[in-house]
Tab-separated table of C-alpha atoms in Angstrom:
chain	number	residue	atom	x	y	z
E	15	UNK	CA	-37.774	6.405	-61.354
E	16	UNK	CA	-39.758	3.162	-61.521
E	17	UNK	CA	-43.161	1.541	-61.139
E	18	UNK	CA	-46.027	3.752	-59.999
E	19	UNK	CA	-43.752	6.779	-59.658
E	20	UNK	CA	-42.922	6.614	-63.361
E	21	UNK	CA	-46.579	6.260	-64.322
E	22	UNK	CA	-47.557	9.203	-62.124
E	23	UNK	CA	-44.805	11.396	-63.600
E	24	UNK	CA	-45.923	10.534	-67.129
E	25	UNK	CA	-49.536	11.399	-66.333
E	26	UNK	CA	-48.479	14.819	-65.007
E	27	UNK	CA	-46.491	15.764	-68.092
E	28	UNK	CA	-48.017	18.617	-70.038
E	29	UNK	CA	-47.815	18.825	-73.775
E	30	UNK	CA	-45.657	21.860	-74.558
E	31	UNK	CA	-46.614	24.274	-77.328
E	32	UNK	CA	-44.021	26.810	-78.465
E	33	UNK	CA	-45.566	29.703	-80.359
E	34	UNK	CA	-44.565	33.118	-81.616
E	35	UNK	CA	-43.967	35.063	-84.816
E	36	UNK	CA	-41.947	33.786	-87.720
E	37	UNK	CA	-38.152	33.998	-87.237
E	38	UNK	CA	-38.448	34.297	-83.442
E	39	UNK	CA	-36.465	31.101	-82.813
E	40	UNK	CA	-39.176	28.550	-82.096
E	41	UNK	CA	-37.373	25.650	-83.800
E	42	UNK	CA	-34.171	26.284	-81.871
E	43	UNK	CA	-35.959	26.546	-78.538
E	44	UNK	CA	-37.990	23.415	-79.232
E	45	UNK	CA	-34.872	21.364	-79.886
E	46	UNK	CA	-32.972	22.854	-76.938
E	47	UNK	CA	-35.922	22.300	-74.601
E	48	UNK	CA	-36.364	18.687	-75.732
E	49	UNK	CA	-32.684	17.994	-75.084
E	50	UNK	CA	-32.696	19.762	-71.701
E	51	UNK	CA	-35.729	17.807	-70.512
E	52	UNK	CA	-34.220	14.578	-71.820
E	53	UNK	CA	-31.222	15.104	-69.526
E	54	UNK	CA	-33.658	14.628	-66.625
E	55	UNK	CA	-35.035	11.438	-68.153
E	56	UNK	CA	-37.999	13.211	-69.745
E	57	UNK	CA	-38.193	11.889	-73.303
E	58	UNK	CA	-39.536	14.477	-75.785
E	59	UNK	CA	-40.256	14.633	-79.509
E	60	UNK	CA	-41.388	17.551	-81.651
E	61	UNK	CA	-44.729	17.799	-83.445
E	62	UNK	CA	-44.765	20.337	-86.259
E	63	UNK	CA	-47.619	22.858	-86.150
E	64	UNK	CA	-46.534	24.946	-89.143
E	65	UNK	CA	-49.050	24.588	-91.945
E	66	UNK	CA	-46.593	24.667	-94.838
E	67	UNK	CA	-43.777	22.565	-93.390
E	68	UNK	CA	-46.057	19.566	-93.872
E	69	UNK	CA	-45.576	19.770	-97.654
E	70	UNK	CA	-42.814	17.714	-99.220
E	71	UNK	CA	-40.309	19.697	-101.265
E	72	UNK	CA	-41.156	23.067	-99.690
E	73	UNK	CA	-38.005	23.301	-97.621
E	74	UNK	CA	-36.191	26.599	-98.085
E	75	UNK	CA	-39.294	28.750	-98.375
E	76	UNK	CA	-40.852	27.388	-95.173
E	77	UNK	CA	-37.633	27.421	-93.092
E	78	UNK	CA	-38.168	23.717	-92.487
E	79	UNK	CA	-35.962	22.119	-89.795
E	80	UNK	CA	-32.746	20.864	-91.350
E	81	UNK	CA	-31.727	17.222	-91.506
E	82	UNK	CA	-29.281	17.899	-88.683
E	83	UNK	CA	-31.980	19.467	-86.511
E	84	UNK	CA	-34.327	16.554	-87.155
E	85	UNK	CA	-31.535	14.144	-86.275
E	86	UNK	CA	-31.035	15.847	-82.902
E	87	UNK	CA	-34.715	15.494	-81.954
E	88	UNK	CA	-37.290	13.394	-83.774
E	89	UNK	CA	-39.877	15.513	-85.629
E	90	UNK	CA	-43.405	14.493	-86.583
E	91	UNK	CA	-45.804	15.913	-89.216
E	92	UNK	CA	-43.000	17.285	-91.380
E	93	UNK	CA	-43.043	16.214	-95.071
E	94	UNK	CA	-46.306	14.303	-94.694
E	95	UNK	CA	-48.234	15.403	-97.813
E	96	UNK	CA	-47.427	16.277	-101.417
E	97	UNK	CA	-47.517	19.888	-102.590
E	98	UNK	CA	-50.529	19.221	-104.803
E	99	UNK	CA	-52.489	17.921	-101.800
E	100	UNK	CA	-54.468	20.183	-99.488
E	101	UNK	CA	-53.961	20.619	-95.757
E	102	UNK	CA	-56.767	22.133	-93.704
E	103	UNK	CA	-56.998	22.991	-90.025
E	104	UNK	CA	-59.612	20.279	-89.492
E	105	UNK	CA	-57.408	17.676	-91.167
E	106	UNK	CA	-54.398	18.768	-89.153
E	107	UNK	CA	-56.402	18.580	-85.943
E	108	UNK	CA	-57.039	14.862	-86.445
E	109	UNK	CA	-53.437	14.143	-87.423
E	110	UNK	CA	-51.957	16.136	-84.542
E	111	UNK	CA	-54.206	14.672	-81.882
E	112	UNK	CA	-53.474	11.146	-83.118
E	113	UNK	CA	-49.750	11.937	-82.959
E	114	UNK	CA	-50.013	13.438	-79.470
E	115	UNK	CA	-51.955	10.435	-78.181
E	116	UNK	CA	-49.464	8.040	-79.727
E	117	UNK	CA	-46.445	9.770	-78.208
E	118	UNK	CA	-48.069	10.199	-74.801
E	119	UNK	CA	-48.995	6.513	-74.687
E	120	UNK	CA	-45.287	5.733	-75.092
E	121	UNK	CA	-44.280	8.056	-72.251
E	122	UNK	CA	-42.929	10.669	-74.674
E	123	UNK	CA	-43.757	14.334	-74.132
E	124	UNK	CA	-44.904	16.052	-77.345
E	125	UNK	CA	-43.545	19.540	-77.990
E	126	UNK	CA	-45.601	21.392	-80.610
E	127	UNK	CA	-43.630	23.972	-82.566
E	128	UNK	CA	-45.100	26.318	-85.137
E	129	UNK	CA	-46.244	29.784	-86.050
E	130	UNK	CA	-49.619	28.786	-87.507
E	131	UNK	CA	-51.719	29.962	-84.577
E	132	UNK	CA	-54.985	28.277	-85.412
E	133	UNK	CA	-53.191	25.016	-86.143
E	134	UNK	CA	-51.531	24.974	-82.724
E	135	UNK	CA	-54.826	25.773	-81.008
E	136	UNK	CA	-56.719	23.189	-83.056
E	137	UNK	CA	-54.481	20.447	-81.692
E	138	UNK	CA	-54.949	21.426	-78.061
E	139	UNK	CA	-58.125	23.427	-77.595
E	140	UNK	CA	-61.878	22.871	-77.647
E	141	UNK	CA	-62.308	23.807	-81.299
E	142	UNK	CA	-64.791	22.193	-83.649
E	143	UNK	CA	-64.898	22.611	-87.401
E	144	UNK	CA	-68.441	22.190	-88.736
E	145	UNK	CA	-68.605	20.867	-92.265
E	146	UNK	CA	-70.213	22.498	-95.257
E	147	UNK	CA	-73.310	21.660	-97.261
E	148	UNK	CA	-73.223	22.945	-100.868
E	149	UNK	CA	-76.996	22.875	-101.213
E	150	UNK	CA	-77.546	24.900	-98.024
E	151	UNK	CA	-74.842	27.371	-98.987
E	152	UNK	CA	-76.192	27.741	-102.536
E	153	UNK	CA	-79.659	28.533	-101.220
E	154	UNK	CA	-78.310	31.137	-98.798
E	155	UNK	CA	-76.243	32.724	-101.569
E	156	UNK	CA	-79.334	32.828	-103.803
E	157	UNK	CA	-81.350	34.539	-101.085
E	158	UNK	CA	-78.558	37.043	-100.464
E	159	UNK	CA	-78.511	37.917	-104.169
E	160	UNK	CA	-82.285	38.148	-104.555
E	161	UNK	CA	-83.425	39.523	-101.184
E	162	UNK	CA	-80.316	41.405	-100.154
E	163	UNK	CA	-77.884	40.716	-97.306
E	164	UNK	CA	-79.933	42.732	-94.817
E	165	UNK	CA	-82.686	40.133	-94.596
E	166	UNK	CA	-80.170	37.343	-94.082
E	167	UNK	CA	-78.529	39.250	-91.264
E	168	UNK	CA	-81.895	39.868	-89.602
E	169	UNK	CA	-82.468	36.107	-89.740
E	170	UNK	CA	-79.114	35.545	-88.070
E	171	UNK	CA	-80.013	38.137	-85.426
E	172	UNK	CA	-83.179	36.158	-84.609
E	173	UNK	CA	-81.492	32.751	-84.583
E	174	UNK	CA	-78.243	33.701	-82.858
E	175	UNK	CA	-78.251	37.184	-81.318
E	176	UNK	CA	-74.866	36.575	-79.645
E	177	UNK	CA	-73.181	35.936	-82.983
E	178	UNK	CA	-74.952	38.813	-84.712
E	179	UNK	CA	-73.937	41.241	-81.967
E	180	UNK	CA	-70.255	40.678	-82.787
E	181	UNK	CA	-70.478	40.500	-86.567
E	182	UNK	CA	-70.440	43.032	-89.374
E	183	UNK	CA	-73.867	43.168	-91.015
E	184	UNK	CA	-72.175	44.002	-94.337
E	185	UNK	CA	-69.984	40.886	-94.322
E	186	UNK	CA	-72.267	38.696	-96.434
E	187	UNK	CA	-69.847	35.779	-96.646
E	188	UNK	CA	-69.617	35.470	-92.875
E	189	UNK	CA	-73.376	35.834	-92.433
E	190	UNK	CA	-73.912	33.018	-94.925
E	191	UNK	CA	-71.363	30.833	-93.134
E	192	UNK	CA	-73.032	31.446	-89.763
E	193	UNK	CA	-76.471	30.521	-91.087
E	194	UNK	CA	-75.004	27.482	-92.867
E	195	UNK	CA	-73.491	26.207	-89.604
E	196	UNK	CA	-76.791	26.759	-87.796
E	197	UNK	CA	-78.652	24.808	-90.501
E	198	UNK	CA	-76.147	21.941	-90.511
E	199	UNK	CA	-75.621	21.536	-86.760
E	200	UNK	CA	-78.952	22.701	-85.385
E	201	UNK	CA	-76.953	24.776	-82.893
E	202	UNK	CA	-76.182	28.492	-82.684
E	203	UNK	CA	-73.125	29.560	-84.634
E	204	UNK	CA	-71.687	31.031	-81.429
E	205	UNK	CA	-71.710	27.529	-79.874
E	206	UNK	CA	-69.028	26.493	-82.362
E	207	UNK	CA	-66.623	29.314	-81.512
E	208	UNK	CA	-63.085	28.319	-80.556
E	209	UNK	CA	-62.785	28.107	-76.786
E	210	UNK	CA	-59.721	28.946	-74.760
E	211	UNK	CA	-60.086	25.589	-73.049
E	212	UNK	CA	-57.551	22.794	-73.310
E	213	UNK	CA	-58.747	19.328	-74.257
E	214	UNK	CA	-55.144	18.131	-73.858
E	215	UNK	CA	-53.145	18.996	-70.699
E	216	UNK	CA	-50.855	21.683	-72.053
E	217	UNK	CA	-48.570	24.610	-71.371
E	218	UNK	CA	-47.830	27.280	-73.956
E	219	UNK	CA	-44.574	29.200	-74.217
E	220	UNK	CA	-44.460	32.283	-76.425
E	221	UNK	CA	-41.340	33.882	-77.872
E	222	UNK	CA	-41.244	37.661	-77.996
E	223	UNK	CA	-38.566	40.120	-79.075
E	224	UNK	CA	-38.369	43.809	-79.975
E	225	UNK	CA	-39.739	44.770	-83.369
E	226	UNK	CA	-36.359	45.995	-84.606
E	227	UNK	CA	-34.688	42.707	-83.669
E	228	UNK	CA	-37.485	40.690	-85.263
E	229	UNK	CA	-37.293	42.733	-88.467
E	230	UNK	CA	-33.538	42.171	-88.584
E	231	UNK	CA	-34.016	38.422	-88.182
E	232	UNK	CA	-36.583	38.406	-90.975
E	233	UNK	CA	-34.185	40.261	-93.274
E	234	UNK	CA	-31.456	37.762	-92.433
E	235	UNK	CA	-33.739	34.798	-93.020
E	236	UNK	CA	-34.880	36.199	-96.362
E	237	UNK	CA	-31.281	36.651	-97.474
E	238	UNK	CA	-30.492	33.110	-96.313
E	239	UNK	CA	-33.387	31.784	-98.419
E	240	UNK	CA	-31.839	33.478	-101.419
E	241	UNK	CA	-28.431	31.930	-100.768
E	242	UNK	CA	-29.899	28.499	-100.090
E	243	UNK	CA	-31.487	28.300	-103.524
E	244	UNK	CA	-35.102	29.324	-103.001
E	245	UNK	CA	-35.451	30.267	-106.669
E	246	UNK	CA	-34.379	26.772	-107.722
E	247	UNK	CA	-36.790	25.248	-105.212
E	248	UNK	CA	-39.733	27.210	-106.624
E	249	UNK	CA	-38.706	26.428	-110.207
E	250	UNK	CA	-38.574	22.735	-109.332
E	251	UNK	CA	-41.793	22.480	-107.349
E	252	UNK	CA	-43.939	24.949	-109.278
E	253	UNK	CA	-45.577	22.313	-111.532
E	254	UNK	CA	-46.635	20.378	-108.422
E	255	UNK	CA	-47.969	23.269	-106.341
E	256	UNK	CA	-51.617	22.931	-105.429
E	257	UNK	CA	-53.821	25.901	-104.611
E	258	UNK	CA	-53.302	25.604	-100.860
E	259	UNK	CA	-49.520	25.091	-100.906
E	260	UNK	CA	-49.105	27.963	-103.361
E	261	UNK	CA	-50.377	30.366	-100.690
E	262	UNK	CA	-47.184	29.911	-98.665
E	263	UNK	CA	-45.513	33.286	-98.385
E	264	UNK	CA	-42.712	33.828	-100.875
E	265	UNK	CA	-43.634	31.308	-103.533
E	266	UNK	CA	-45.811	33.655	-105.583
E	267	UNK	CA	-43.123	36.352	-105.524
E	268	UNK	CA	-40.567	33.950	-106.994
E	269	UNK	CA	-43.103	32.718	-109.548
E	270	UNK	CA	-43.606	36.342	-110.603
E	271	UNK	CA	-39.833	36.662	-110.979
E	272	UNK	CA	-39.640	33.484	-113.050
E	273	UNK	CA	-42.412	34.862	-115.268
E	274	UNK	CA	-40.483	38.094	-115.801
E	275	UNK	CA	-42.987	40.292	-113.947
E	276	UNK	CA	-40.499	41.594	-111.359
E	277	UNK	CA	-36.758	41.401	-110.869
E	278	UNK	CA	-35.109	39.235	-108.238
E	279	UNK	CA	-34.316	42.045	-105.814
E	280	UNK	CA	-37.944	43.188	-105.925
E	281	UNK	CA	-39.127	39.642	-105.270
E	282	UNK	CA	-37.040	39.191	-102.143
E	283	UNK	CA	-37.775	42.716	-100.899
E	284	UNK	CA	-41.491	41.948	-101.158
E	285	UNK	CA	-41.013	38.637	-99.337
E	286	UNK	CA	-39.263	40.415	-96.461
E	287	UNK	CA	-41.913	43.132	-96.269
E	288	UNK	CA	-44.820	40.694	-96.268
E	289	UNK	CA	-43.085	38.447	-93.734
E	290	UNK	CA	-42.777	41.405	-91.362
E	291	UNK	CA	-46.461	42.129	-91.857
E	292	UNK	CA	-47.265	38.472	-91.151
E	293	UNK	CA	-45.208	38.594	-87.955
E	294	UNK	CA	-47.297	41.543	-86.703
E	295	UNK	CA	-50.503	39.605	-87.395
E	296	UNK	CA	-49.141	36.544	-85.635
E	297	UNK	CA	-48.345	38.556	-82.524
E	298	UNK	CA	-51.873	39.953	-82.566
E	299	UNK	CA	-53.282	36.444	-82.843
E	300	UNK	CA	-51.166	34.961	-80.064
E	301	UNK	CA	-51.635	38.041	-77.908
E	302	UNK	CA	-55.322	37.199	-77.497
E	303	UNK	CA	-54.536	34.008	-75.588
E	304	UNK	CA	-54.009	34.771	-71.887
E	305	UNK	CA	-52.582	31.308	-71.171
E	306	UNK	CA	-49.341	31.871	-73.092
E	307	UNK	CA	-46.230	32.377	-70.947
E	308	UNK	CA	-44.167	34.953	-72.829
E	309	UNK	CA	-40.384	34.833	-72.766
E	310	UNK	CA	-37.879	37.227	-74.296
E	311	UNK	CA	-36.203	35.382	-77.156
E	312	UNK	CA	-32.947	37.311	-76.635
E	313	UNK	CA	-32.684	36.538	-72.923
E	314	UNK	CA	-29.508	34.513	-72.226
E	315	UNK	CA	-31.568	32.480	-69.718
E	316	UNK	CA	-34.278	31.662	-72.241
E	317	UNK	CA	-33.844	27.899	-72.030
E	318	UNK	CA	-33.600	27.919	-68.253
E	319	UNK	CA	-36.805	29.944	-68.025
E	320	UNK	CA	-38.604	27.645	-70.463
E	321	UNK	CA	-37.659	24.567	-68.442
E	322	UNK	CA	-38.934	26.279	-65.279
E	323	UNK	CA	-42.295	27.011	-66.924
E	324	UNK	CA	-42.665	23.377	-67.984
E	325	UNK	CA	-41.867	22.151	-64.473
E	326	UNK	CA	-44.403	24.549	-62.942
E	327	UNK	CA	-46.998	23.379	-65.444
E	328	UNK	CA	-46.336	19.730	-64.638
E	329	UNK	CA	-46.876	20.561	-60.966
E	330	UNK	CA	-50.283	22.043	-61.819
E	331	UNK	CA	-49.324	25.579	-60.846
E	332	UNK	CA	-51.149	27.140	-63.819
E	333	UNK	CA	-54.242	24.933	-63.888
E	334	UNK	CA	-56.588	27.193	-61.935
E	335	UNK	CA	-55.894	30.316	-63.991
E	336	UNK	CA	-55.890	28.441	-67.327
E	337	UNK	CA	-59.300	26.996	-66.483
E	338	UNK	CA	-60.739	30.525	-66.255
E	339	UNK	CA	-59.237	31.822	-69.508
E	340	UNK	CA	-62.361	31.295	-71.569
E	341	UNK	CA	-64.504	33.329	-69.179
E	342	UNK	CA	-62.527	36.541	-69.541
E	343	UNK	CA	-61.380	36.347	-73.162
E	344	UNK	CA	-63.309	37.991	-75.956
E	345	UNK	CA	-63.855	35.599	-78.837
E	346	UNK	CA	-63.339	36.639	-82.426
E	347	UNK	CA	-66.228	35.361	-84.491
E	348	UNK	CA	-65.666	33.885	-87.914
E	349	UNK	CA	-62.706	31.663	-87.103
E	350	UNK	CA	-64.638	28.470	-87.811
């Protein structure tokens, strides 16, 4: 492939996003897909979209790709900040889009891999993250305390009836946030809702598997964490953990063990239980997006099917239906 043909092929390449619940095999598929596409001359590199794999030193507890896996396919946005730093969705959005643009400009197809649903969408979708204004928020909080939340909600109903119609009048925090965004941007809160509309040409592949199989994988992963020295990792990194990094599932359980509050078996049993609960929430989150092409993770033809989806996407076969996704999807207010 040469000259204009090569340029045209590069321009048709879709960014690939591999999503799904924890322990569903996203890392393995991402690497296998990158290698399979490379055999056809389609250079690919992986962009991490897992919130906690960006922290240095949090390896075992986040199931970070191994050195061998990273050697097989180059990974980006892994080990990019210290554990006492703070990663936010808005910050990740800028980093990921810069990375995607950089790779695409070199003729490299980015493959996003990660189970942090909002992070993956932030990189690819029409999502804006309005800032905050402490003075505006303080005044709204004062009014809520003095006048009651009902009056604030009535104000929201007047200023943005669409938002109010989908919100809980008793959720004071969300009402305050909605009014804060309206005050800061001069636009309705509903105008800032995440849209199921790509700003980057993309195709999403989702990994699904039966609940029993997923639970078994989670149990196996939890046991592997124990054997790989997760307790030592937490002991080592605990003094450096910032408030955001400390929210990664599993770290608090091991801290409780180190503090003598629970025994080790209880700690790992709780990690497994909460990971299974997280996986259910992740499936609910991803299930709202009608553009995801779901594949059975246990299908022996998984890789073959994934390659076929990418080729169809590059040919534009999904463009017309993806363009309509936002018109028939119900948005969930409060995500911004």
